[in-house]
Amino acid sequence: MSDRNALVVGAGIGGLAAACALASVGWQVAVYEQAKVLREVGAGLSMAPNAVRAMEWLGLGPALRERAQGQGIGVRRRSGSWLVRLTDRDLTERYGNPMYAMHRASLHQLLLETAVGAGVRVHTGRRARSVRPDPAVTFEETVCADLVVAADGVHSRLRSALFPDHPGASYAGYVCWRGIGSVAAGSRLARPAVWTDSWGRGVRFGSALLVDSRVFWYASKAGPEGAYAGHTLADVMSIFDGWHEPVRALMASSKPGTMLRNDIYFLKHPLPSFVAGRVALLGDAAHAVTPDIGQGACLAIEDAVMLAVALSSWNDVDDALRDYDLTRRPRTQKLARISGGSARVQQASHPVSAGLRDAVVRLMPKRAYLSAGSEALSWRPPEPARW
Ligand SMILES: Cc1cc2nc3c(=O)[nH]c(=O)nc-3n(C[C@H](O)[C@H](O)[C@H](O)COP(=O)(O)OP(=O)(O)OC[C@H]3O[C@@H](n4cnc5c(N)ncnc54)[C@H](O)[C@@H]3O)c2cc1C
């Protein structure tokens, strides 16, 4: 066991994945999280084939498959007619895995249990106030380490401290509501399962089958920052009057009071580096993408794996961090750019641009649509799983 120690700020998907990855290559890891209690938060998440490979590297492939539902992907019009539909088999033949959907809480719990099982100490109720690149993090007191991982999310305080000239996250132009419905309400869901997006003008609805007879749904609408803040579930449902079923039925089947609402932000302005001294930024803190490409959590897990690969490949931590920055920045910043463009297209409000968008997708050969995801989905870690 190495005597090198890492301090991870943030116990989200990225921070916990980093804790698992660093512990697996012999680091002593402590995670500091601002929340007093690590509760079940979030709704559904996609685990795309690239994330499945990262989870396999962590030794968590079988556990992921137990907790996630494999499926195809597709896009429908508001009438329900399909613009494109790929089966889980199409995806598996091309990328080695289908699209998996799982509850965020289930992924979070899996990473937390794995980290704690590997000896990681998790401290809750500890909000980082500032960070120094030497490195040290200030809470009520200052804690030093050999390495700090800043995984404190899209509105990262640590990023602002390290890169004071960076403008921070940008609003992507729409709001997203999410919830968990039941399979019974979604009896008109596509079979076999398909992660489905349905497109209107400036409005979208999506759903994905989870394990345990649950269905993750999300609805989005273009508008200024903070728009529709008071919308109830009934208000959101009314946006989808006249849409194909099971759109409204799924929303209606959610437990009262559980709908989530987020203004969507991403890192439009790329950071000049993911490293400052001995601090590595990771996940949304480094390169938040919009949900339009379903990759935020997937890329955070990739980051975690690649940070551990770099640290186990170089004796010197500074060399390893340089390697991490050079490996991760081009890929993730390109995907952040693509996600911003994708948000504009998918949320298109103008009838001409929305009509053009639908026509392009409808006329695109299936093979071309399948290849369009290649940039994100083809990624694999450089080394095979070590567990
Ligand atoms: C509507 C929506 C849908 C999405 N769908 C998908 C999807 O289908 N697939 C996908 O891959 N991704 C998806 N994402 C993105 C995904 O949720 C994020 O990219 C991912 O959770 C980022 O993980 P993270 O660990 O970097 O940040 P977070 O999960 O935000 O975790 C950051 C953690 O840091 C803690 N923290 C913050 N500040 C401090 C501080 N100062 N001190 C201590 N702790 C602190 C926070 O409390 C939090 O626990 C979606 C996002 C949204 C908003």
PDB file of C-alpha atoms in Angstrom, residues 21-312:
ATOM      1  CA  ALA A  21     -10.182   4.376  -9.010  1.00  0.00           C
ATOM      2  CA  LEU A  22      -7.438   5.930  -6.856  1.00  0.00           C
ATOM      3  CA  ALA A  23      -7.921   3.370  -4.092  1.00  0.00           C
ATOM      4  CA  SER A  24      -7.614   0.600  -6.710  1.00  0.00           C
ATOM      5  CA  VAL A  25      -4.124   1.824  -7.644  1.00  0.00           C
ATOM      6  CA  GLY A  26      -2.993   2.004  -4.032  1.00  0.00           C
ATOM      7  CA  TRP A  27      -3.738   5.574  -2.918  1.00  0.00           C
ATOM      8  CA  GLN A  28      -5.150   6.419   0.495  1.00  0.00           C
ATOM      9  CA  VAL A  29      -8.273   8.437  -0.225  1.00  0.00           C
ATOM     10  CA  ALA A  30     -10.509  10.726   1.815  1.00  0.00           C
ATOM     11  CA  VAL A  31     -13.667  12.254   0.334  1.00  0.00           C
ATOM     12  CA  TYR A  32     -15.146  15.485   1.714  1.00  0.00           C
ATOM     13  CA  GLU A  33     -18.785  16.233   0.880  1.00  0.00           C
ATOM     14  CA  GLN A  34     -20.791  19.322   1.804  1.00  0.00           C
ATOM     15  CA  ALA A  35     -24.112  17.480   2.252  1.00  0.00           C
ATOM     16  CA  LYS A  36     -24.739  16.375   5.828  1.00  0.00           C
ATOM     17  CA  VAL A  37     -26.210  13.086   4.665  1.00  0.00           C
ATOM     18  CA  LEU A  38     -25.663  11.204   1.398  1.00  0.00           C
ATOM     19  CA  ARG A  39     -29.306  10.755   0.412  1.00  0.00           C
ATOM     20  CA  GLU A  40     -31.009   9.250  -2.643  1.00  0.00           C
ATOM     21  CA  VAL A  41     -30.974  12.124  -5.114  1.00  0.00           C
ATOM     22  CA  GLY A  42     -31.514  12.480  -8.840  1.00  0.00           C
ATOM     23  CA  ALA A  43     -33.587  10.384 -11.207  1.00  0.00           C
ATOM     24  CA  GLY A  44     -32.382   8.289 -14.152  1.00  0.00           C
ATOM     25  CA  LEU A  45     -29.012   8.319 -15.882  1.00  0.00           C
ATOM     26  CA  SER A  46     -27.736   6.804 -19.086  1.00  0.00           C
ATOM     27  CA  MET A  47     -24.692   4.572 -18.817  1.00  0.00           C
ATOM     28  CA  ALA A  48     -23.467   4.530 -22.406  1.00  0.00           C
ATOM     29  CA  PRO A  49     -21.049   1.877 -23.765  1.00  0.00           C
ATOM     30  CA  ASN A  50     -18.013   4.089 -22.985  1.00  0.00           C
ATOM     31  CA  ALA A  51     -19.115   4.380 -19.335  1.00  0.00           C
ATOM     32  CA  VAL A  52     -19.693   0.635 -19.166  1.00  0.00           C
ATOM     33  CA  ARG A  53     -16.036   0.119 -20.186  1.00  0.00           C
ATOM     34  CA  ALA A  54     -14.924   2.564 -17.503  1.00  0.00           C
ATOM     35  CA  MET A  55     -17.048   0.716 -14.930  1.00  0.00           C
ATOM     36  CA  GLU A  56     -15.527  -2.564 -16.112  1.00  0.00           C
ATOM     37  CA  TRP A  57     -12.069  -1.111 -15.501  1.00  0.00           C
ATOM     38  CA  LEU A  58     -13.214  -0.416 -11.938  1.00  0.00           C
ATOM     39  CA  GLY A  59     -14.331  -4.044 -11.645  1.00  0.00           C
ATOM     40  CA  LEU A  60     -17.983  -2.948 -11.555  1.00  0.00           C
ATOM     41  CA  GLY A  61     -19.266  -4.252 -14.907  1.00  0.00           C
ATOM     42  CA  PRO A  62     -21.352  -7.130 -13.459  1.00  0.00           C
ATOM     43  CA  ALA A  63     -22.740  -4.944 -10.642  1.00  0.00           C
ATOM     44  CA  LEU A  64     -23.734  -2.281 -13.174  1.00  0.00           C
ATOM     45  CA  ARG A  65     -25.523  -4.828 -15.367  1.00  0.00           C
ATOM     46  CA  GLU A  66     -27.497  -6.100 -12.334  1.00  0.00           C
ATOM     47  CA  ARG A  67     -28.739  -2.609 -11.514  1.00  0.00           C
ATOM     48  CA  ALA A  68     -29.245  -1.154 -14.994  1.00  0.00           C
ATOM     49  CA  GLN A  69     -31.588  -1.897 -17.868  1.00  0.00           C
ATOM     50  CA  GLY A  70     -30.061  -2.351 -21.328  1.00  0.00           C
ATOM     51  CA  GLN A  71     -31.992  -0.865 -24.233  1.00  0.00           C
ATOM     52  CA  GLY A  72     -31.926   0.703 -27.685  1.00  0.00           C
ATOM     53  CA  ILE A  73     -32.288   4.400 -28.496  1.00  0.00           C
ATOM     54  CA  GLY A  74     -34.806   6.222 -30.649  1.00  0.00           C
ATOM     55  CA  VAL A  75     -36.524   9.500 -31.495  1.00  0.00           C
ATOM     56  CA  ARG A  76     -40.241  10.098 -32.075  1.00  0.00           C
ATOM     57  CA  ARG A  77     -42.381  13.019 -33.149  1.00  0.00           C
ATOM     58  CA  ARG A  78     -44.962  14.392 -30.735  1.00  0.00           C
ATOM     59  CA  SER A  79     -47.501  12.307 -32.660  1.00  0.00           C
ATOM     60  CA  GLY A  80     -45.552   9.174 -31.722  1.00  0.00           C
ATOM     61  CA  SER A  81     -44.287   8.300 -35.219  1.00  0.00           C
ATOM     62  CA  TRP A  82     -40.647   7.230 -35.172  1.00  0.00           C
ATOM     63  CA  LEU A  83     -37.933   9.355 -36.759  1.00  0.00           C
ATOM     64  CA  VAL A  84     -35.283   6.763 -35.944  1.00  0.00           C
ATOM     65  CA  ARG A  85     -35.121   3.624 -33.810  1.00  0.00           C
ATOM     66  CA  LEU A  86     -32.056   1.525 -32.961  1.00  0.00           C
ATOM     67  CA  THR A  87     -32.387  -1.694 -30.986  1.00  0.00           C
ATOM     68  CA  ASP A  88     -30.151  -2.780 -28.127  1.00  0.00           C
ATOM     69  CA  ARG A  89     -28.726  -5.295 -30.602  1.00  0.00           C
ATOM     70  CA  ASP A  90     -27.794  -2.562 -33.107  1.00  0.00           C
ATOM     71  CA  LEU A  91     -25.879  -0.778 -30.347  1.00  0.00           C
ATOM     72  CA  THR A  92     -24.258  -3.938 -29.013  1.00  0.00           C
ATOM     73  CA  GLU A  93     -23.052  -4.973 -32.476  1.00  0.00           C
ATOM     74  CA  ARG A  94     -21.496  -1.541 -33.051  1.00  0.00           C
ATOM     75  CA  TYR A  95     -20.300  -0.583 -29.544  1.00  0.00           C
ATOM     76  CA  GLY A  96     -20.140  -3.824 -27.572  1.00  0.00           C
ATOM     77  CA  ASN A  97     -22.950  -2.801 -25.188  1.00  0.00           C
ATOM     78  CA  PRO A  98     -26.488  -1.413 -25.361  1.00  0.00           C
ATOM     79  CA  MET A  99     -27.487   1.876 -23.759  1.00  0.00           C
ATOM     80  CA  TYR A 100     -28.041   1.193 -20.064  1.00  0.00           C
ATOM     81  CA  ALA A 101     -30.405   3.229 -17.906  1.00  0.00           C
ATOM     82  CA  MET A 102     -30.211   3.233 -14.128  1.00  0.00           C
ATOM     83  CA  HIS A 103     -31.340   5.310 -11.189  1.00  0.00           C
ATOM     84  CA  ARG A 104     -28.638   7.769 -10.137  1.00  0.00           C
ATOM     85  CA  ALA A 105     -29.120   6.731  -6.514  1.00  0.00           C
ATOM     86  CA  SER A 106     -28.344   3.136  -7.440  1.00  0.00           C
ATOM     87  CA  LEU A 107     -25.103   4.102  -9.226  1.00  0.00           C
ATOM     88  CA  HIS A 108     -24.173   6.421  -6.359  1.00  0.00           C
ATOM     89  CA  GLN A 109     -24.771   3.682  -3.778  1.00  0.00           C
ATOM     90  CA  LEU A 110     -22.695   1.196  -5.787  1.00  0.00           C
ATOM     91  CA  LEU A 111     -19.749   3.603  -6.001  1.00  0.00           C
ATOM     92  CA  LEU A 112     -20.075   4.572  -2.324  1.00  0.00           C
ATOM     93  CA  GLU A 113     -20.089   0.937  -1.148  1.00  0.00           C
ATOM     94  CA  THR A 114     -17.139   0.118  -3.391  1.00  0.00           C
ATOM     95  CA  ALA A 115     -15.154   3.102  -2.163  1.00  0.00           C
ATOM     96  CA  VAL A 116     -15.845   2.415   1.519  1.00  0.00           C
ATOM     97  CA  GLY A 117     -15.055  -1.283   0.956  1.00  0.00           C
ATOM     98  CA  ALA A 118     -11.670  -0.235  -0.482  1.00  0.00           C
ATOM     99  CA  GLY A 119     -10.862   1.762   2.667  1.00  0.00           C
ATOM    100  CA  VAL A 120     -11.893   5.239   1.480  1.00  0.00           C
ATOM    101  CA  ARG A 121     -12.972   7.567   4.321  1.00  0.00           C
ATOM    102  CA  VAL A 122     -16.036   9.678   3.522  1.00  0.00           C
ATOM    103  CA  HIS A 123     -16.596  12.847   5.560  1.00  0.00           C
ATOM    104  CA  THR A 124     -20.013  14.490   5.220  1.00  0.00           C
ATOM    105  CA  GLY A 125     -21.095  17.989   6.234  1.00  0.00           C
ATOM    106  CA  ARG A 126     -17.736  19.381   5.109  1.00  0.00           C
ATOM    107  CA  ARG A 127     -17.960  22.284   2.647  1.00  0.00           C
ATOM    108  CA  ALA A 128     -14.691  23.294   0.975  1.00  0.00           C
ATOM    109  CA  ARG A 129     -14.261  27.066   1.114  1.00  0.00           C
ATOM    110  CA  SER A 130     -11.081  27.355  -0.884  1.00  0.00           C
ATOM    111  CA  VAL A 131      -8.163  25.456  -2.359  1.00  0.00           C
ATOM    112  CA  ARG A 132      -4.457  26.064  -2.895  1.00  0.00           C
ATOM    113  CA  PRO A 133      -2.488  24.396  -5.689  1.00  0.00           C
ATOM    114  CA  ASP A 134       0.304  23.217  -3.334  1.00  0.00           C
ATOM    115  CA  PRO A 135      -2.254  21.442  -2.556  1.00  0.00           C
ATOM    116  CA  ALA A 136      -4.452  22.185   0.440  1.00  0.00           C
ATOM    117  CA  VAL A 137      -8.179  22.602   0.945  1.00  0.00           C
ATOM    118  CA  THR A 138      -9.733  24.933   3.489  1.00  0.00           C
ATOM    119  CA  PHE A 139     -12.829  23.805   5.358  1.00  0.00           C
ATOM    120  CA  GLU A 140     -13.190  25.083   8.925  1.00  0.00           C
ATOM    121  CA  GLU A 141      -9.526  24.073   9.065  1.00  0.00           C
ATOM    122  CA  THR A 142      -6.971  23.532   6.278  1.00  0.00           C
ATOM    123  CA  VAL A 143      -6.208  19.965   5.156  1.00  0.00           C
ATOM    124  CA  CYS A 144      -3.117  19.087   3.092  1.00  0.00           C
ATOM    125  CA  ALA A 145      -2.644  16.072   0.824  1.00  0.00           C
ATOM    126  CA  ASP A 146      -0.339  14.805  -1.936  1.00  0.00           C
ATOM    127  CA  LEU A 147      -3.146  15.331  -4.450  1.00  0.00           C
ATOM    128  CA  VAL A 148      -6.513  17.101  -4.435  1.00  0.00           C
ATOM    129  CA  VAL A 149      -9.323  16.083  -6.779  1.00  0.00           C
ATOM    130  CA  ALA A 150     -11.873  18.844  -7.351  1.00  0.00           C
ATOM    131  CA  ALA A 151     -15.146  17.033  -8.120  1.00  0.00           C
ATOM    132  CA  ASP A 152     -17.496  19.666  -6.760  1.00  0.00           C
ATOM    133  CA  GLY A 153     -19.855  19.860  -9.723  1.00  0.00           C
ATOM    134  CA  VAL A 154     -20.945  22.271 -12.422  1.00  0.00           C
ATOM    135  CA  HIS A 155     -20.873  25.375 -10.178  1.00  0.00           C
ATOM    136  CA  SER A 156     -17.493  24.365  -8.715  1.00  0.00           C
ATOM    137  CA  ARG A 157     -16.164  26.698  -6.043  1.00  0.00           C
ATOM    138  CA  LEU A 158     -12.733  25.120  -6.394  1.00  0.00           C
ATOM    139  CA  ARG A 159     -12.661  25.884 -10.128  1.00  0.00           C
ATOM    140  CA  SER A 160     -13.422  29.552  -9.402  1.00  0.00           C
ATOM    141  CA  ALA A 161     -10.638  29.660  -6.799  1.00  0.00           C
ATOM    142  CA  LEU A 162      -8.078  28.123  -9.183  1.00  0.00           C
ATOM    143  CA  PHE A 163      -9.198  29.929 -12.356  1.00  0.00           C
ATOM    144  CA  PRO A 164     -10.598  33.278 -11.159  1.00  0.00           C
ATOM    145  CA  ASP A 165     -10.778  34.665 -14.713  1.00  0.00           C
ATOM    146  CA  HIS A 166     -12.983  31.831 -15.966  1.00  0.00           C
ATOM    147  CA  PRO A 167     -16.608  33.010 -16.375  1.00  0.00           C
ATOM    148  CA  GLY A 168     -18.077  29.776 -14.946  1.00  0.00           C
ATOM    149  CA  ALA A 169     -20.919  27.659 -16.294  1.00  0.00           C
ATOM    150  CA  SER A 170     -23.236  29.012 -19.013  1.00  0.00           C
ATOM    151  CA  TYR A 171     -27.001  28.580 -19.176  1.00  0.00           C
ATOM    152  CA  ALA A 172     -27.946  26.236 -22.056  1.00  0.00           C
ATOM    153  CA  GLY A 173     -31.323  27.896 -22.762  1.00  0.00           C
ATOM    154  CA  TYR A 174     -33.778  25.413 -21.313  1.00  0.00           C
ATOM    155  CA  VAL A 175     -35.194  23.923 -18.155  1.00  0.00           C
ATOM    156  CA  CYS A 176     -35.572  20.207 -17.477  1.00  0.00           C
ATOM    157  CA  TRP A 177     -38.043  18.398 -15.199  1.00  0.00           C
ATOM    158  CA  ARG A 178     -37.434  14.785 -14.207  1.00  0.00           C
ATOM    159  CA  GLY A 179     -39.346  12.057 -12.439  1.00  0.00           C
ATOM    160  CA  ILE A 180     -39.803   8.325 -11.951  1.00  0.00           C
ATOM    161  CA  GLY A 181     -42.980   6.737 -13.263  1.00  0.00           C
ATOM    162  CA  SER A 182     -44.216   3.177 -13.333  1.00  0.00           C
ATOM    163  CA  VAL A 183     -44.128   0.564 -16.062  1.00  0.00           C
ATOM    164  CA  ALA A 184     -47.876   0.003 -15.596  1.00  0.00           C
ATOM    165  CA  ALA A 185     -48.505   3.616 -16.677  1.00  0.00           C
ATOM    166  CA  GLY A 186     -46.114   3.181 -19.543  1.00  0.00           C
ATOM    167  CA  SER A 187     -47.865   0.165 -21.022  1.00  0.00           C
ATOM    168  CA  ARG A 188     -47.519   1.819 -24.414  1.00  0.00           C
ATOM    169  CA  LEU A 189     -43.742   2.082 -24.077  1.00  0.00           C
ATOM    170  CA  ALA A 190     -41.730   0.677 -26.966  1.00  0.00           C
ATOM    171  CA  ARG A 191     -40.915  -3.054 -26.695  1.00  0.00           C
ATOM    172  CA  PRO A 192     -38.190  -4.209 -26.649  1.00  0.00           C
ATOM    173  CA  ALA A 193     -37.089  -1.284 -24.497  1.00  0.00           C
ATOM    174  CA  VAL A 194     -35.882   1.875 -26.236  1.00  0.00           C
ATOM    175  CA  TRP A 195     -34.517   5.009 -24.538  1.00  0.00           C
ATOM    176  CA  THR A 196     -36.900   7.358 -26.333  1.00  0.00           C
ATOM    177  CA  ASP A 197     -36.752  11.077 -26.987  1.00  0.00           C
ATOM    178  CA  SER A 198     -39.870  12.735 -28.414  1.00  0.00           C
ATOM    179  CA  TRP A 199     -39.341  16.085 -30.072  1.00  0.00           C
ATOM    180  CA  GLY A 200     -41.682  19.048 -30.411  1.00  0.00           C
ATOM    181  CA  ARG A 201     -40.944  22.741 -30.910  1.00  0.00           C
ATOM    182  CA  GLY A 202     -38.849  24.006 -28.039  1.00  0.00           C
ATOM    183  CA  VAL A 203     -40.225  21.124 -26.000  1.00  0.00           C
ATOM    184  CA  ARG A 204     -39.037  17.544 -25.533  1.00  0.00           C
ATOM    185  CA  PHE A 205     -40.002  14.483 -23.581  1.00  0.00           C
ATOM    186  CA  GLY A 206     -37.873  11.415 -22.914  1.00  0.00           C
ATOM    187  CA  SER A 207     -38.227   8.113 -21.121  1.00  0.00           C
ATOM    188  CA  ALA A 208     -36.104   5.086 -20.346  1.00  0.00           C
ATOM    189  CA  LEU A 209     -36.934   1.791 -18.696  1.00  0.00           C
ATOM    190  CA  LEU A 210     -35.210   1.128 -15.352  1.00  0.00           C
ATOM    191  CA  VAL A 211     -35.017  -2.136 -13.440  1.00  0.00           C
ATOM    192  CA  ASP A 212     -37.735  -2.857 -10.811  1.00  0.00           C
ATOM    193  CA  SER A 213     -40.656  -1.823 -13.056  1.00  0.00           C
ATOM    194  CA  ARG A 214     -39.776   1.848 -12.917  1.00  0.00           C
ATOM    195  CA  VAL A 215     -39.508   4.295 -15.796  1.00  0.00           C
ATOM    196  CA  PHE A 216     -37.345   7.410 -15.777  1.00  0.00           C
ATOM    197  CA  TRP A 217     -38.910  10.385 -17.580  1.00  0.00           C
ATOM    198  CA  TYR A 218     -37.718  13.884 -18.367  1.00  0.00           C
ATOM    199  CA  ALA A 219     -39.380  16.871 -19.980  1.00  0.00           C
ATOM    200  CA  SER A 220     -37.711  20.038 -21.178  1.00  0.00           C
ATOM    201  CA  LYS A 221     -38.773  23.441 -22.436  1.00  0.00           C
ATOM    202  CA  ALA A 222     -36.784  26.327 -23.876  1.00  0.00           C
ATOM    203  CA  GLY A 223     -36.934  29.585 -21.935  1.00  0.00           C
ATOM    204  CA  PRO A 224     -34.905  32.148 -20.024  1.00  0.00           C
ATOM    205  CA  GLU A 225     -32.921  31.198 -16.928  1.00  0.00           C
ATOM    206  CA  GLY A 226     -35.246  30.595 -13.968  1.00  0.00           C
ATOM    207  CA  ALA A 227     -38.310  30.210 -16.207  1.00  0.00           C
ATOM    208  CA  TYR A 228     -41.312  28.113 -15.066  1.00  0.00           C
ATOM    209  CA  ALA A 229     -39.896  27.962 -11.543  1.00  0.00           C
ATOM    210  CA  GLY A 230     -43.336  27.510  -9.989  1.00  0.00           C
ATOM    211  CA  HIS A 231     -44.572  24.848 -12.425  1.00  0.00           C
ATOM    212  CA  THR A 232     -46.342  21.933 -10.757  1.00  0.00           C
ATOM    213  CA  LEU A 233     -46.518  18.437 -12.257  1.00  0.00           C
ATOM    214  CA  ALA A 234     -49.957  19.355 -13.630  1.00  0.00           C
ATOM    215  CA  ASP A 235     -48.481  22.474 -15.294  1.00  0.00           C
ATOM    216  CA  VAL A 236     -45.700  20.400 -16.881  1.00  0.00           C
ATOM    217  CA  MET A 237     -48.213  17.784 -18.031  1.00  0.00           C
ATOM    218  CA  SER A 238     -50.314  20.481 -19.675  1.00  0.00           C
ATOM    219  CA  ILE A 239     -47.320  21.415 -21.883  1.00  0.00           C
ATOM    220  CA  PHE A 240     -47.711  17.945 -23.405  1.00  0.00           C
ATOM    221  CA  ASP A 241     -51.452  18.018 -24.178  1.00  0.00           C
ATOM    222  CA  GLY A 242     -51.993  16.191 -27.438  1.00  0.00           C
ATOM    223  CA  TRP A 243     -48.676  14.287 -27.358  1.00  0.00           C
ATOM    224  CA  HIS A 244     -48.463  10.553 -27.930  1.00  0.00           C
ATOM    225  CA  GLU A 245     -48.921   8.211 -24.992  1.00  0.00           C
ATOM    226  CA  PRO A 246     -47.442   7.242 -22.633  1.00  0.00           C
ATOM    227  CA  VAL A 247     -46.014  10.767 -22.205  1.00  0.00           C
ATOM    228  CA  ARG A 248     -48.682  12.148 -19.869  1.00  0.00           C
ATOM    229  CA  ALA A 249     -49.475   8.779 -18.275  1.00  0.00           C
ATOM    230  CA  LEU A 250     -45.842   8.381 -17.195  1.00  0.00           C
ATOM    231  CA  MET A 251     -45.740  11.823 -15.635  1.00  0.00           C
ATOM    232  CA  ALA A 252     -49.068  11.206 -13.882  1.00  0.00           C
ATOM    233  CA  SER A 253     -47.724   7.972 -12.357  1.00  0.00           C
ATOM    234  CA  SER A 254     -44.898   9.743 -10.455  1.00  0.00           C
ATOM    235  CA  LYS A 255     -45.105   9.953  -6.676  1.00  0.00           C
ATOM    236  CA  PRO A 256     -46.531  13.380  -5.716  1.00  0.00           C
ATOM    237  CA  GLY A 257     -43.903  15.920  -4.732  1.00  0.00           C
ATOM    238  CA  THR A 258     -40.953  14.059  -6.262  1.00  0.00           C
ATOM    239  CA  MET A 259     -40.548  15.924  -9.574  1.00  0.00           C
ATOM    240  CA  LEU A 260     -37.121  17.564  -9.984  1.00  0.00           C
ATOM    241  CA  ARG A 261     -36.476  20.787 -11.858  1.00  0.00           C
ATOM    242  CA  ASN A 262     -33.116  22.048 -13.191  1.00  0.00           C
ATOM    243  CA  ASP A 263     -32.003  24.972 -15.285  1.00  0.00           C
ATOM    244  CA  ILE A 264     -29.415  23.385 -17.572  1.00  0.00           C
ATOM    245  CA  TYR A 265     -25.821  24.679 -17.466  1.00  0.00           C
ATOM    246  CA  PHE A 266     -22.624  23.579 -19.176  1.00  0.00           C
ATOM    247  CA  LEU A 267     -19.034  24.732 -19.513  1.00  0.00           C
ATOM    248  CA  LYS A 268     -19.292  26.641 -22.782  1.00  0.00           C
ATOM    249  CA  HIS A 269     -15.970  28.365 -22.118  1.00  0.00           C
ATOM    250  CA  PRO A 270     -13.242  25.702 -21.931  1.00  0.00           C
ATOM    251  CA  LEU A 271     -10.737  25.757 -19.091  1.00  0.00           C
ATOM    252  CA  PRO A 272      -7.079  26.306 -20.051  1.00  0.00           C
ATOM    253  CA  SER A 273      -6.144  23.248 -17.987  1.00  0.00           C
ATOM    254  CA  PHE A 274      -7.750  20.555 -15.825  1.00  0.00           C
ATOM    255  CA  VAL A 275      -4.780  20.813 -13.475  1.00  0.00           C
ATOM    256  CA  ALA A 276      -3.465  23.593 -11.220  1.00  0.00           C
ATOM    257  CA  GLY A 277      -0.406  22.552  -9.261  1.00  0.00           C
ATOM    258  CA  ARG A 278      -1.359  19.325  -7.508  1.00  0.00           C
ATOM    259  CA  VAL A 279      -5.112  19.814  -7.959  1.00  0.00           C
ATOM    260  CA  ALA A 280      -6.940  17.887 -10.695  1.00  0.00           C
ATOM    261  CA  LEU A 281     -10.417  18.948 -11.781  1.00  0.00           C
ATOM    262  CA  LEU A 282     -12.774  16.142 -12.707  1.00  0.00           C
ATOM    263  CA  GLY A 283     -16.356  15.626 -13.929  1.00  0.00           C
ATOM    264  CA  ASP A 284     -18.690  18.621 -14.184  1.00  0.00           C
ATOM    265  CA  ALA A 285     -16.166  20.820 -12.368  1.00  0.00           C
ATOM    266  CA  ALA A 286     -13.811  20.346 -15.337  1.00  0.00           C
ATOM    267  CA  HIS A 287     -16.107  20.073 -18.354  1.00  0.00           C
ATOM    268  CA  ALA A 288     -19.862  20.024 -17.645  1.00  0.00           C
ATOM    269  CA  VAL A 289     -21.796  18.975 -20.764  1.00  0.00           C
ATOM    270  CA  THR A 290     -25.544  19.417 -21.326  1.00  0.00           C
ATOM    271  CA  PRO A 291     -27.726  16.310 -20.861  1.00  0.00           C
ATOM    272  CA  ASP A 292     -28.468  16.272 -24.613  1.00  0.00           C
ATOM    273  CA  ILE A 293     -25.676  13.783 -25.256  1.00  0.00           C
ATOM    274  CA  GLY A 294     -26.283  11.809 -22.024  1.00  0.00           C
ATOM    275  CA  GLN A 295     -22.589  11.843 -21.140  1.00  0.00           C
ATOM    276  CA  GLY A 296     -21.990  13.976 -18.014  1.00  0.00           C
ATOM    277  CA  ALA A 297     -21.761  11.124 -15.520  1.00  0.00           C
ATOM    278  CA  CYS A 298     -20.224   8.810 -18.151  1.00  0.00           C
ATOM    279  CA  LEU A 299     -17.345  11.245 -18.737  1.00  0.00           C
ATOM    280  CA  ALA A 300     -16.856  11.782 -15.003  1.00  0.00           C
ATOM    281  CA  ILE A 301     -16.309   8.011 -14.588  1.00  0.00           C
ATOM    282  CA  GLU A 302     -13.925   8.029 -17.574  1.00  0.00           C
ATOM    283  CA  ASP A 303     -11.987  10.889 -15.922  1.00  0.00           C
ATOM    284  CA  ALA A 304     -11.693   8.909 -12.714  1.00  0.00           C
ATOM    285  CA  VAL A 305     -10.279   5.889 -14.524  1.00  0.00           C
ATOM    286  CA  MET A 306      -7.845   7.956 -16.569  1.00  0.00           C
ATOM    287  CA  LEU A 307      -6.604   9.833 -13.510  1.00  0.00           C
ATOM    288  CA  ALA A 308      -5.818   6.492 -11.864  1.00  0.00           C
ATOM    289  CA  VAL A 309      -4.194   5.177 -15.073  1.00  0.00           C
ATOM    290  CA  ALA A 310      -1.963   8.286 -15.223  1.00  0.00           C
ATOM    291  CA  LEU A 311      -1.016   8.083 -11.528  1.00  0.00           C
ATOM    292  CA  SER A 312      -0.094   4.424 -11.846  1.00  0.00           C
TER     293      SER A 312
END
